[in-house]
XYZ file of C-alpha atoms in Angstrom:
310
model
C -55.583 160.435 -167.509
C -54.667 157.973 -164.755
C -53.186 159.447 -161.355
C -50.026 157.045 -162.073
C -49.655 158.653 -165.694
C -50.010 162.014 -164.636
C -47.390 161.495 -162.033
C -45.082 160.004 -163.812
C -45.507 163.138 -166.192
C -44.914 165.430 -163.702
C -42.115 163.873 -162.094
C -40.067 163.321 -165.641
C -41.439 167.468 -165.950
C -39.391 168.064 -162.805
C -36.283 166.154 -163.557
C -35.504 168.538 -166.192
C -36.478 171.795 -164.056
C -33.502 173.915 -162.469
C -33.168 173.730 -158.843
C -35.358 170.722 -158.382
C -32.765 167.939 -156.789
C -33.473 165.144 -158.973
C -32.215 162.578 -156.538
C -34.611 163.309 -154.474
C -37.465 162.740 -157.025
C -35.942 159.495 -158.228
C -35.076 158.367 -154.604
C -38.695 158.285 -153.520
C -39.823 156.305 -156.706
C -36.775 153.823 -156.966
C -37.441 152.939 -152.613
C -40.034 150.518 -152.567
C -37.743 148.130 -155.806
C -33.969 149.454 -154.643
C -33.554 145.790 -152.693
C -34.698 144.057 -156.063
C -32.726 146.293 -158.261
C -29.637 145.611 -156.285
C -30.095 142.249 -155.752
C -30.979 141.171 -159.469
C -27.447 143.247 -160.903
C -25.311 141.380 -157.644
C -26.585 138.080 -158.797
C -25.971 138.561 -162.657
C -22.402 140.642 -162.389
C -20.946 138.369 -159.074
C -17.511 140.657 -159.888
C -19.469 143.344 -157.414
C -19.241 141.292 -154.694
C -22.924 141.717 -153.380
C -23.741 138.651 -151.445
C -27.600 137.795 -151.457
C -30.562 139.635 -151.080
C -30.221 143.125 -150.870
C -32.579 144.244 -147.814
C -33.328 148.118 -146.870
C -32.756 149.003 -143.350
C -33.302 152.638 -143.241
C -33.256 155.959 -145.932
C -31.406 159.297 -144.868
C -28.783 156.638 -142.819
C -26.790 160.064 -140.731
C -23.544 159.701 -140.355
C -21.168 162.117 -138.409
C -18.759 164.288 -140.077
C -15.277 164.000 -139.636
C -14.350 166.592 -136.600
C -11.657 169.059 -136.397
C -8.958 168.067 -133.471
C -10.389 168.076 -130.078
C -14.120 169.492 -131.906
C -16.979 167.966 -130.307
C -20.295 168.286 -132.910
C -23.465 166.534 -134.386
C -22.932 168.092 -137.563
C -23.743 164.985 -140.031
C -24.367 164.257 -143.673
C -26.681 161.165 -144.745
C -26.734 158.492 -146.957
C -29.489 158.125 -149.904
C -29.972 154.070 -147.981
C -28.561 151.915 -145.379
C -28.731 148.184 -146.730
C -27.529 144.951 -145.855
C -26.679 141.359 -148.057
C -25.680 138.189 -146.539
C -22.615 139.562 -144.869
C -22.475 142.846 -145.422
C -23.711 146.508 -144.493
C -23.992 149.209 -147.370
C -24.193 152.696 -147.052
C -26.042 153.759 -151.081
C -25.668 157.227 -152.761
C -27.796 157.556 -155.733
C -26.432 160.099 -158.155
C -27.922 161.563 -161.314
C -25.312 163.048 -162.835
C -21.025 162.677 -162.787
C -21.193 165.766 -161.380
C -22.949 165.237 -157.891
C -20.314 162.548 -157.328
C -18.980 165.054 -153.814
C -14.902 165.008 -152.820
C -16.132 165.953 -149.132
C -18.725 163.355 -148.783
C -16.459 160.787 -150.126
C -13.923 162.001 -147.419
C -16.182 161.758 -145.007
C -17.059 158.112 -145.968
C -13.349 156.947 -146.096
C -13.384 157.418 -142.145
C -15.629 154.259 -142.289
C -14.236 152.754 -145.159
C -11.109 152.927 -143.037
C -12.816 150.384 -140.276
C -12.763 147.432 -142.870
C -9.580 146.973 -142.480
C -9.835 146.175 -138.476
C -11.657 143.014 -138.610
C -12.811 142.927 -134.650
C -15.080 146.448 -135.450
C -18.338 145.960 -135.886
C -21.494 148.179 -137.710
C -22.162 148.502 -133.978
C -19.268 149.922 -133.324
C -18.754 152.315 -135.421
C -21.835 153.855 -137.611
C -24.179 152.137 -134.968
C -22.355 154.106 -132.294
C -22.157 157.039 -133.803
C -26.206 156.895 -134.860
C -26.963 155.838 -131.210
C -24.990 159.411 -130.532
C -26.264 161.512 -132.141
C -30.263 160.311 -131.540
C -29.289 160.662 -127.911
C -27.897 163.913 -128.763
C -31.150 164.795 -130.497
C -33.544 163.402 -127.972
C -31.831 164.464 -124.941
C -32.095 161.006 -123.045
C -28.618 161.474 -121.126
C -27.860 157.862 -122.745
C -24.314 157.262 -123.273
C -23.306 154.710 -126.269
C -20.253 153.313 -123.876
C -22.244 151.841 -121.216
C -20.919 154.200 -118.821
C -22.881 156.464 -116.478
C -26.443 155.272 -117.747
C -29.200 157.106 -116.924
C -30.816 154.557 -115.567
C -30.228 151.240 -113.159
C -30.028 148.329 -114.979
C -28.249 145.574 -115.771
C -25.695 144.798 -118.428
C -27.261 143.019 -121.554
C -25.957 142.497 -124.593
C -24.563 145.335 -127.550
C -27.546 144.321 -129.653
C -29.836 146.006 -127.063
C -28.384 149.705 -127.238
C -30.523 150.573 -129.997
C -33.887 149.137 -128.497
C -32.894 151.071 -125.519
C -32.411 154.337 -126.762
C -35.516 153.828 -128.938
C -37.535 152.802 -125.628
C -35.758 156.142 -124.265
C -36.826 158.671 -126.925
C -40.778 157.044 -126.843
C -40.877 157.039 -122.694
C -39.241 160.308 -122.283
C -41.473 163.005 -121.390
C -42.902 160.297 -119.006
C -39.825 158.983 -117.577
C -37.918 163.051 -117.233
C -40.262 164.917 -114.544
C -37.957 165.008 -112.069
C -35.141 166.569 -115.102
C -32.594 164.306 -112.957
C -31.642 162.139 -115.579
C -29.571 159.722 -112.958
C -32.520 159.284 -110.725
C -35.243 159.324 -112.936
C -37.671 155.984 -113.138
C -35.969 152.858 -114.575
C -36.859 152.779 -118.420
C -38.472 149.436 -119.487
C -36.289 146.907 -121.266
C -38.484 144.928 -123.349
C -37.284 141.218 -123.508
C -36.655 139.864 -126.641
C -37.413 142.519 -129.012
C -35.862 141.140 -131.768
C -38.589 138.323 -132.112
C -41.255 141.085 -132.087
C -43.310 142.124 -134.646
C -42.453 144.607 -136.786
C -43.925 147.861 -134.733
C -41.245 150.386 -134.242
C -41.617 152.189 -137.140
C -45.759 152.555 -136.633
C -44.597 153.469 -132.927
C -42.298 156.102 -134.212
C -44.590 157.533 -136.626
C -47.697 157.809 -133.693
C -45.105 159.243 -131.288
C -43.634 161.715 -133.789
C -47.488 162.874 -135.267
C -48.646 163.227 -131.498
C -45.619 165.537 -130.611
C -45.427 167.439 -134.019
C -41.884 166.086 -133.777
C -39.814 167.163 -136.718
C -36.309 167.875 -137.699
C -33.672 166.157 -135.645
C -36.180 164.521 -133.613
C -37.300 162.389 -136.772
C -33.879 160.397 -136.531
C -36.608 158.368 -133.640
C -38.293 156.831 -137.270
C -34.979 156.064 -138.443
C -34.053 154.181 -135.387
C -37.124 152.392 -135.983
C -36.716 151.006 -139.326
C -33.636 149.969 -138.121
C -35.385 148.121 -135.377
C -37.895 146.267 -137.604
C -35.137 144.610 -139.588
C -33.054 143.636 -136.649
C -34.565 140.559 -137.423
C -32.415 139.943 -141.021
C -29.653 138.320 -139.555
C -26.287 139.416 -137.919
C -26.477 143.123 -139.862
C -26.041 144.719 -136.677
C -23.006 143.281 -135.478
C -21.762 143.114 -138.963
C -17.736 143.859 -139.563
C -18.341 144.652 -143.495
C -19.043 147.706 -144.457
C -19.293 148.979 -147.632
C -20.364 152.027 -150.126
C -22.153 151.437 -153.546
C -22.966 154.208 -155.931
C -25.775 153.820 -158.176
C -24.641 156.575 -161.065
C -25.528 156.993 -164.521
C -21.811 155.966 -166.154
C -19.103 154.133 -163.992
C -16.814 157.069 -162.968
C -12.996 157.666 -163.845
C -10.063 157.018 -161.009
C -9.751 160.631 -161.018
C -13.341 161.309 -160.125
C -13.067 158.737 -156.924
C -9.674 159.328 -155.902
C -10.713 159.623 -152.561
C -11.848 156.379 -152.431
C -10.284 155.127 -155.332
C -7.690 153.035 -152.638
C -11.025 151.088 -151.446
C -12.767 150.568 -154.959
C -9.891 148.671 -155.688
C -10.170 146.697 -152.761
C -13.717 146.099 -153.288
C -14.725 148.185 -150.227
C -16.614 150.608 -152.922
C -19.447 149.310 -155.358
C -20.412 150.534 -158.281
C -23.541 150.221 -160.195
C -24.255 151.859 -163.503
C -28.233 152.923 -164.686
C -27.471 151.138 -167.608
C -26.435 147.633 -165.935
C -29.480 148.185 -164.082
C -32.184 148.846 -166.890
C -30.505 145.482 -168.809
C -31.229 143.570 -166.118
C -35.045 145.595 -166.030
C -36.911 142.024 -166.849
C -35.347 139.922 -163.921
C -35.719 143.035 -161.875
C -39.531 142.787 -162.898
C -39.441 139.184 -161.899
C -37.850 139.674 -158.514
C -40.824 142.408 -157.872
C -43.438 140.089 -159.069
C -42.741 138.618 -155.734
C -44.249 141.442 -153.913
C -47.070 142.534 -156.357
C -44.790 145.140 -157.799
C -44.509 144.103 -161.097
C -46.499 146.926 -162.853
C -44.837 149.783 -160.440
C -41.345 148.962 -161.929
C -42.213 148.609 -165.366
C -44.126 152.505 -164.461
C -40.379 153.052 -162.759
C -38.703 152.141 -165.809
C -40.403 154.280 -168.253
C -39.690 157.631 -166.017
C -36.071 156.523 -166.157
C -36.000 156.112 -169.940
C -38.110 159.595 -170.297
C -35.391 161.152 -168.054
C -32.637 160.095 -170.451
C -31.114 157.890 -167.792
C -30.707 154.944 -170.365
């Protein structure tokens, strides 16, 4: 038996075992075709609204929670992907089952939802802020998301840099902290023109993360990373479009997205069904052909089938 074969038996084996989260086992195999599968179903049904190529920016996306009044806290839930079309940014939640469709989460996503309808905020305003947050939360650089009271002397550049700065932070900060004064500390480097770079940040994360036996919070330093790498896919960044897609097994009632229903109606909210997705399974193949993944979605499909998801 081939290693492929007896994964795939063992993962369709663990779909149907209790306690075993079986988004998490169909996340990791549906990653590496997600931008195809999206892309293919937005270009045959244009009614969703998906604009382009669908690109992923970053998995486990964390978001903060809604706060009580006056509450200052990192507490944060994540979302399955963080993508990105022509014009838009997309926070993806892959659900199994009707049932993991969560009131709370949706609650908390409505806070962003809630942003469309200002037209001068940005991704980099809001979710970008918020990211660039909590990593300095996480990392303890002292860096502060307004431009206020940085820990370090430099001068103003542009929003798009925040990210490469923190990330520059997190990487240069046992070296750049021996003093523990974060306001008189060494000047951290700025790296010119980053976004022209080539894709690195993500290798540099993983080296810096393996060297420390970094894990937990400190891991959001590989998010920021993948983040990074794509900078280069257009204006995502400073993108005022955000939306939510859920990639579930049946399109769900009103009732079961009522607290979003406001925003699916507006098209703010996307939904994709399994079954839209394995009709559209031989352009999906096509689109994968392009990157040699042909034969790992067609392996893909028949786990899905196996698990009773079509």
């Amino acid at each position: 038996m081939e290693i492929y074969e007896r994964l795939a038996e063992n993962i369709i084996r663990d779909y149907f075992t209790p306690n075993i989260k079986a988004e998490v086992l169909l996340d990791t195999i549906l990653t590496p075709v997600i931008g195809d599968i999206l892309t293919v179903v937005g270009q045959k049904n244009k009614n969703l609204g998906i604009n382009g190529e669908m690109k992923l920016l970053a998995k486990e996306f964390p978001m903060l929670k809604v706060p009580k009044e006056d509450e200052i806290n990192y507490r944060n839930c994540n979302a399955d992907y963080l993508m990105c079309d022509a014009e838009s940014v997309y926070f993806v939640e892959l659900k199994t089952t009707q049932e993991s469709l969560d009131c709370d989460q949706m609650i908390n996503y409505r806070k962003y939802l809630e942003n469309c309808k200002d037209e001068d905020q940005k991704f980099f305003d809001v979710s970008g802020a918020e990211f660039i947050k909590l990593l300095n939360h996480v990392s303890q650089t002292g860096y502060s998301s307004d431009n206020k009271n940085k820990p370090w002397n430099e001068e103003e550049s542009p929003e798009q840099d925040d990210l490469k700065r923190v990330f520059e932070a997190v990487i240069q900060y046992p070296k750049y902290t021996e003093n523990k004064g974060y306001g008189k500390t060494k000047k951290i480097p700025l790296m010119e023109n980053w976004a022209n770079e080539e894709d690195h940040h993500v290798d540099d994360a993983i080296a810096y993360l393996r060297k420390n036996k970094a894990v937990s919070s400190k891991k959001y330093l590989f998010t920021a990373g993948q983040m990074l790498d794509h900078m280069k896919y257009g204006e995502w960044w400073n993108c005022n479009k955000i939306k939510l897609l859920y990639l579930v097994p049946e399109t769900p009632s009103d009732k079961e997205i009522k607290e979003i229903l406001e925003y699916y109606q507006k098209g703010f909210v996307i939904i994709v069904t399994f079954r839209e997705m394995m009709e559209q399974a031989y352009l999906i193949g096509k689109e994968s052909e392009k990157q040699k993944l042909k034969k790992y979605w067609n392996w893909v499909m028949e786990i899905l089938i196996q698990c009773g998801l079509y």
